[in-house]
Tab-separated table of C-alpha atoms in Angstrom:
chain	number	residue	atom	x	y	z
A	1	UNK	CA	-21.804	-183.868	66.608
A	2	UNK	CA	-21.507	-181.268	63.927
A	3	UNK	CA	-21.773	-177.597	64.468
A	4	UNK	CA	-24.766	-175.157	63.104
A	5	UNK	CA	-23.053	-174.162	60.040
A	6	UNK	CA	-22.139	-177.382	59.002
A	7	UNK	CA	-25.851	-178.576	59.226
A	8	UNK	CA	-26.595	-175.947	56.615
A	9	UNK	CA	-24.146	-176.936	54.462
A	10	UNK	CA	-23.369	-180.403	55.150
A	11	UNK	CA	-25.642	-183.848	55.064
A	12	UNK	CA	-25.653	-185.396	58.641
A	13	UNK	CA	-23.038	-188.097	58.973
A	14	UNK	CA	-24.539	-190.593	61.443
A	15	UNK	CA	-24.784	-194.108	61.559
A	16	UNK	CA	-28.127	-194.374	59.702
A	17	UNK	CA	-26.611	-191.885	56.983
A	18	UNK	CA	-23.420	-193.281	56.286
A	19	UNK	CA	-23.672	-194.810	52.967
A	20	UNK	CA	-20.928	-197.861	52.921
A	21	UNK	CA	-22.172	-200.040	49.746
A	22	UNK	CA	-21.854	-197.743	46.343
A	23	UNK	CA	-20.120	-195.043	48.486
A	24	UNK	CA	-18.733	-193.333	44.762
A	25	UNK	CA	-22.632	-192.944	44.840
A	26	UNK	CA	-23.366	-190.732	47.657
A	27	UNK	CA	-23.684	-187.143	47.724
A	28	UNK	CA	-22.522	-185.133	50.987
A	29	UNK	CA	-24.152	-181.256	50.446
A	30	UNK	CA	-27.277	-180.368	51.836
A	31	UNK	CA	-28.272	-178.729	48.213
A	32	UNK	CA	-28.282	-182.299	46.795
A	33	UNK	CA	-31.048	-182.899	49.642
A	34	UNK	CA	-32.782	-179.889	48.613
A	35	UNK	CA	-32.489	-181.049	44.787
A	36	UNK	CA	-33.966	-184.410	45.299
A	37	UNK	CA	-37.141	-183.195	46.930
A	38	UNK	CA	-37.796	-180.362	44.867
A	39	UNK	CA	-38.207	-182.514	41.908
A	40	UNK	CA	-40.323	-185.429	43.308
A	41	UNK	CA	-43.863	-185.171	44.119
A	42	UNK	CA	-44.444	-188.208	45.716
A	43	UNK	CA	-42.315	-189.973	48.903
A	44	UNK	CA	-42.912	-193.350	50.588
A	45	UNK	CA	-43.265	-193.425	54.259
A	46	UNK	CA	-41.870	-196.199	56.230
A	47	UNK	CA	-43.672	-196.547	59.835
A	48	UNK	CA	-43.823	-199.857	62.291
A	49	UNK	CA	-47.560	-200.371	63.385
A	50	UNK	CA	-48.413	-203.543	65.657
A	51	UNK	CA	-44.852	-204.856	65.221
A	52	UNK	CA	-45.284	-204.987	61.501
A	53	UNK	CA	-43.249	-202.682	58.661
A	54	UNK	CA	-45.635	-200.573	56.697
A	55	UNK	CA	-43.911	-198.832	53.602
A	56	UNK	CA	-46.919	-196.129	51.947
A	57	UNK	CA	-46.574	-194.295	49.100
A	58	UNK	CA	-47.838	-190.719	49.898
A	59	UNK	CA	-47.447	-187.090	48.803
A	60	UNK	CA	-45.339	-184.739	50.844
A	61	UNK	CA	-44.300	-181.284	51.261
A	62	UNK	CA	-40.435	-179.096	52.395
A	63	UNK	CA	-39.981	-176.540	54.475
A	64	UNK	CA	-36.434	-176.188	54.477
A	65	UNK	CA	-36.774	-173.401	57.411
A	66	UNK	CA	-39.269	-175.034	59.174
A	67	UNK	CA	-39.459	-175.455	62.868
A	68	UNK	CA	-37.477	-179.292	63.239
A	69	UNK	CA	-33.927	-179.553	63.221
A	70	UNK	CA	-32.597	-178.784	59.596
A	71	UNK	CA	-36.131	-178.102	58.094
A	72	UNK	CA	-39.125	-179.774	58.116
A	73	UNK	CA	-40.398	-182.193	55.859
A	74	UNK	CA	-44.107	-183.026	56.207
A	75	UNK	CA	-46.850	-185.643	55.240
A	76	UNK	CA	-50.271	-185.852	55.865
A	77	UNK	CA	-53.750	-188.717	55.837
A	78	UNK	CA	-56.658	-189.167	57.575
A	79	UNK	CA	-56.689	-188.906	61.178
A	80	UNK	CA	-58.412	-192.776	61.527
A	81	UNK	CA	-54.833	-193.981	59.542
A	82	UNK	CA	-52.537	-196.026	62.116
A	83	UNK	CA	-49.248	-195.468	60.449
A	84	UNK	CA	-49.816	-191.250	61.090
A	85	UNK	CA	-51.544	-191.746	64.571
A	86	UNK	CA	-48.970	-194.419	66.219
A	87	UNK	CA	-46.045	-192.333	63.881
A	88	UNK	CA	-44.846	-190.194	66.945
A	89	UNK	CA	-44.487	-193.008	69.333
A	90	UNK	CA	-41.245	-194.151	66.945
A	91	UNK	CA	-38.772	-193.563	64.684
A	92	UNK	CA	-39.479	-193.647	60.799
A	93	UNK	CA	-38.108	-193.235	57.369
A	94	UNK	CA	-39.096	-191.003	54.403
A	95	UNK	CA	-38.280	-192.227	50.727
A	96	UNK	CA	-38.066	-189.937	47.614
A	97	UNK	CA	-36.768	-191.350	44.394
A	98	UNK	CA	-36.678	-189.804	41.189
A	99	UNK	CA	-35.413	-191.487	38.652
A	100	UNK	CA	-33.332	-189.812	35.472
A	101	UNK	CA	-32.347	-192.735	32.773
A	102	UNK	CA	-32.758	-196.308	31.921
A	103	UNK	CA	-29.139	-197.296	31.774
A	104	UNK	CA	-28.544	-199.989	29.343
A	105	UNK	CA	-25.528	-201.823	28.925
A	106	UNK	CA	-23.725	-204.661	26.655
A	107	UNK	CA	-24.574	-207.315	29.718
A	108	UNK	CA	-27.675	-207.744	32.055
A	109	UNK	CA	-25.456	-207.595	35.078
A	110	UNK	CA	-24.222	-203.469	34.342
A	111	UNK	CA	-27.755	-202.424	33.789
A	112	UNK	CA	-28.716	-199.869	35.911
A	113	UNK	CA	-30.611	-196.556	36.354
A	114	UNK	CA	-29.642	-193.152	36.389
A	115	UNK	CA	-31.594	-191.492	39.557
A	116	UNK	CA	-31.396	-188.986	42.633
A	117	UNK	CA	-32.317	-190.486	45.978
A	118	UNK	CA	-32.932	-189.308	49.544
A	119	UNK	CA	-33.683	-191.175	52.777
A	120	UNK	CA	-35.040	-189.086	55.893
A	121	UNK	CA	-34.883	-190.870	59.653
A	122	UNK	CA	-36.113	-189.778	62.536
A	123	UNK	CA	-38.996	-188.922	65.369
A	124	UNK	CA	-41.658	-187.176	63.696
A	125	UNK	CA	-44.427	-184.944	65.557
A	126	UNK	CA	-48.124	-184.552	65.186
A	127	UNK	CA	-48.438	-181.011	64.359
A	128	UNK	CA	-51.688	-179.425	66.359
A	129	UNK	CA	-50.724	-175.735	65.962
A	130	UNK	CA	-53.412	-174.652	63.403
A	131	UNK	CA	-51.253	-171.816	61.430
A	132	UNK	CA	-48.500	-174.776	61.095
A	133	UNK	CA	-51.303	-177.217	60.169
A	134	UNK	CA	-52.757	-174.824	57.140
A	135	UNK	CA	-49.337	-174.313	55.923
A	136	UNK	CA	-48.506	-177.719	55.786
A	137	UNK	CA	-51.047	-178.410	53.869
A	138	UNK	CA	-51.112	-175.639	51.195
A	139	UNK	CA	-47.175	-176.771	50.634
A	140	UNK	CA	-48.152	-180.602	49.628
A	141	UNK	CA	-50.636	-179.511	47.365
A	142	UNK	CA	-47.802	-177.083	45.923
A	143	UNK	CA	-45.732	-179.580	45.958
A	144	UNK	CA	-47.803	-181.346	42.915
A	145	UNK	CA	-48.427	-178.166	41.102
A	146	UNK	CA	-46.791	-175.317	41.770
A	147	UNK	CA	-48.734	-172.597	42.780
A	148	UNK	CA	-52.064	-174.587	43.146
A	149	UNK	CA	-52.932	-173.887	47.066
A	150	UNK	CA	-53.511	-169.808	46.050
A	151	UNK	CA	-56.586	-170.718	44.300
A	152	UNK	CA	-58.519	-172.899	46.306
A	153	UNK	CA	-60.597	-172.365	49.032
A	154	UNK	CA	-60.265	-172.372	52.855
A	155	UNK	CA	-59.911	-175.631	54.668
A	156	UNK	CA	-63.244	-176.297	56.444
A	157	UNK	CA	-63.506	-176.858	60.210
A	158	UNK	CA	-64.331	-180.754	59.650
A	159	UNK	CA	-62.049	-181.226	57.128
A	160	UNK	CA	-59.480	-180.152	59.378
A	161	UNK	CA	-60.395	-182.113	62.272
A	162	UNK	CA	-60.393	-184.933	59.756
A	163	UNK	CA	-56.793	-184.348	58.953
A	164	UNK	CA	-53.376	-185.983	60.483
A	165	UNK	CA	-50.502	-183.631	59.391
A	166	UNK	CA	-46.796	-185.230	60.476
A	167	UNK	CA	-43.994	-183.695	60.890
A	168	UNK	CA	-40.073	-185.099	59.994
A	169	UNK	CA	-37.113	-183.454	61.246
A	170	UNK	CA	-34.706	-182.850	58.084
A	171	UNK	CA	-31.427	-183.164	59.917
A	172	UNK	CA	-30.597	-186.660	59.238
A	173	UNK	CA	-30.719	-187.632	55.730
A	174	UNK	CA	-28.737	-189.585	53.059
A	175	UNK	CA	-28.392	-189.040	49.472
A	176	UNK	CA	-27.383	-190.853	46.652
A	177	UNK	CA	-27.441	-190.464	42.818
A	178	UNK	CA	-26.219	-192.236	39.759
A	179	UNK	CA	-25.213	-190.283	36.327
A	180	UNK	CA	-23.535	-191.334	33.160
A	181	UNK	CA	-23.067	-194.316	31.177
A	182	UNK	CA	-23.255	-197.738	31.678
A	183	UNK	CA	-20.119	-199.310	33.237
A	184	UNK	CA	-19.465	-202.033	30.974
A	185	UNK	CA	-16.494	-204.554	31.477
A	186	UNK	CA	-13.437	-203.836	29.256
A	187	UNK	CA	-14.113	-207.320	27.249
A	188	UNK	CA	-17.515	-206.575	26.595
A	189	UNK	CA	-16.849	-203.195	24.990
A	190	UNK	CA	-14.073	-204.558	22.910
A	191	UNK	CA	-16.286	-206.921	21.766
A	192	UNK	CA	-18.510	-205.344	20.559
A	193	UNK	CA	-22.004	-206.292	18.628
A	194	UNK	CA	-24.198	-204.750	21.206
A	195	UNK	CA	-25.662	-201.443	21.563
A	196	UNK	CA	-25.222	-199.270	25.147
A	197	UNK	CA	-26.313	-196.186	26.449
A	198	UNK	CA	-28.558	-194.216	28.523
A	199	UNK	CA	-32.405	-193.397	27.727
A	200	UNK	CA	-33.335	-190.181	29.603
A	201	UNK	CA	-36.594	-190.246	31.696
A	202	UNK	CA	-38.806	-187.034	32.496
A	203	UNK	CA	-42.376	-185.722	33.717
A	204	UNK	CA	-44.601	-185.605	30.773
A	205	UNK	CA	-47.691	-184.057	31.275
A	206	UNK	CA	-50.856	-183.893	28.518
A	207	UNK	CA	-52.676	-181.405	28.052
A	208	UNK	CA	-55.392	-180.830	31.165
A	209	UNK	CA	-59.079	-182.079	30.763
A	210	UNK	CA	-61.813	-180.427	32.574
A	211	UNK	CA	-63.888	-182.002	34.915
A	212	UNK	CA	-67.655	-182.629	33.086
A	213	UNK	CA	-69.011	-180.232	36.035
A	214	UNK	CA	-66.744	-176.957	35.272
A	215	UNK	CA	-68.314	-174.155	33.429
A	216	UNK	CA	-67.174	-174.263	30.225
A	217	UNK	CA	-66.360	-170.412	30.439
A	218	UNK	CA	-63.625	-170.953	33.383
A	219	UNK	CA	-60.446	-171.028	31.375
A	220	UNK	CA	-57.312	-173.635	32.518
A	221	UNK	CA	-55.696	-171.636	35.201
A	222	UNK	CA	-52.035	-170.312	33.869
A	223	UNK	CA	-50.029	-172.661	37.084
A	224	UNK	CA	-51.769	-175.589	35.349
A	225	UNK	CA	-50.817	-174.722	32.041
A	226	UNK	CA	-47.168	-174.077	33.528
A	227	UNK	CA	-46.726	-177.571	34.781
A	228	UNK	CA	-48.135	-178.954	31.039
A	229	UNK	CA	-45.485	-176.549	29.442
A	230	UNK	CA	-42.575	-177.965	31.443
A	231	UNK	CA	-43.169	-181.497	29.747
């Protein structure tokens, strides 16, 4: 068991966390958690439902001093969705992968990709307190664009009640992350002929079109035109 302090420092080492293949690969500081899920804005959720493995792709949201053990990470669906109703009754797994380079190297078998990676295990919770629920929620759709939840309206009673909002402890995670060049035999590079490197991969986003039913008078918002400028 590790202490407090180390949990806000430290990655948990447990048996689910402890990274044994690519070990050089695996990062150990909670800031490399915090790293990975800033910059992703989509996760895939891993749940059992009738005995069979479900893996969904689904947008999610951080609170890193939220009420679970080491933060709270949250994700949320429609109330009549099995894999968020039957959630609670087991343990699942949160995926977030963002990936940084196309690594290409002088023989198929060193190819690789540069990326940041995070698995999340554990028990999650329903959450019914309403403040916690609204929260939740405005923090996923921030979690696209920054800054979005401000300008929207209030949640409706029935879209509410319509709602399933989960949520993951943050304590037990694993990270791992590749960087650099390709790792190329010794024979290959002396060899020569072939050309190697890395081909960087980012967010590019176009310019925003409006919907045909916006007045033309209602100018892009400035958090919309912030995500366009960071492409």
């Amino acid at each position: 068991m590790i202490d407090d302090v180390s949990i806000e420092t430290e990655l948990s080492p447990t048996e689910r966390t402890t990274i044994r293949r690519g070990r050089a690969r695996a990062r150990t500081e909670r800031s490399d958690l915090v790293d990975v899920l800033a910059a992703a804005r989509i996760c895939h959720l891993g749940v059992v439902v009738d005995g069979s493995v479900r893996v969904l792709p689904t947008v999610f949201a951080v609170d890193h001093d939220g009420p679970d053990r080491g933060g709270t990470l949250y994700v949320h669906g429609s109330v009549a969705a099995r894999s968020l109703v039957d959630a609670p009754n087991g343990e699942i797994c949160v995926t977030v992968t963002v990936l940084d380079g196309l690594v290409l190297a002088r023989s198929a078998f060193h190819h690789s990709m540069n990326y940041r990676s995070a698995i999340v295990y554990g028990r999650p919770r329903m959450v019914v307190d309403d403040e916690e629920r609204v929260r939740a929620l405005a923090a996923i759709v921030d979690q696209v664009v920054e800054g979005r939840s401000e300008h929207l309206r209030a949640h409706t009673r029935k879209e509410l009640a319509a709602t399933a909002v989960l949520a993951l402890p943050l304590y037990e995670a694993s990270v791992k992350a590749r960087t650099g060049d390709p790792a190329d035999d010794e024979r290959d590079v002396e060899a020569g002929g072939v050309w190697a490197g890395v081909v960087p991969v980012r967010d590019d986003f176009a310019e925003p079109t409006r919907a045909a039913d916006v007045d033309a008078g209602i100018p892009v918002p400035e958090h919309v035109l912030a995500l366009v400028r960071q492409g």
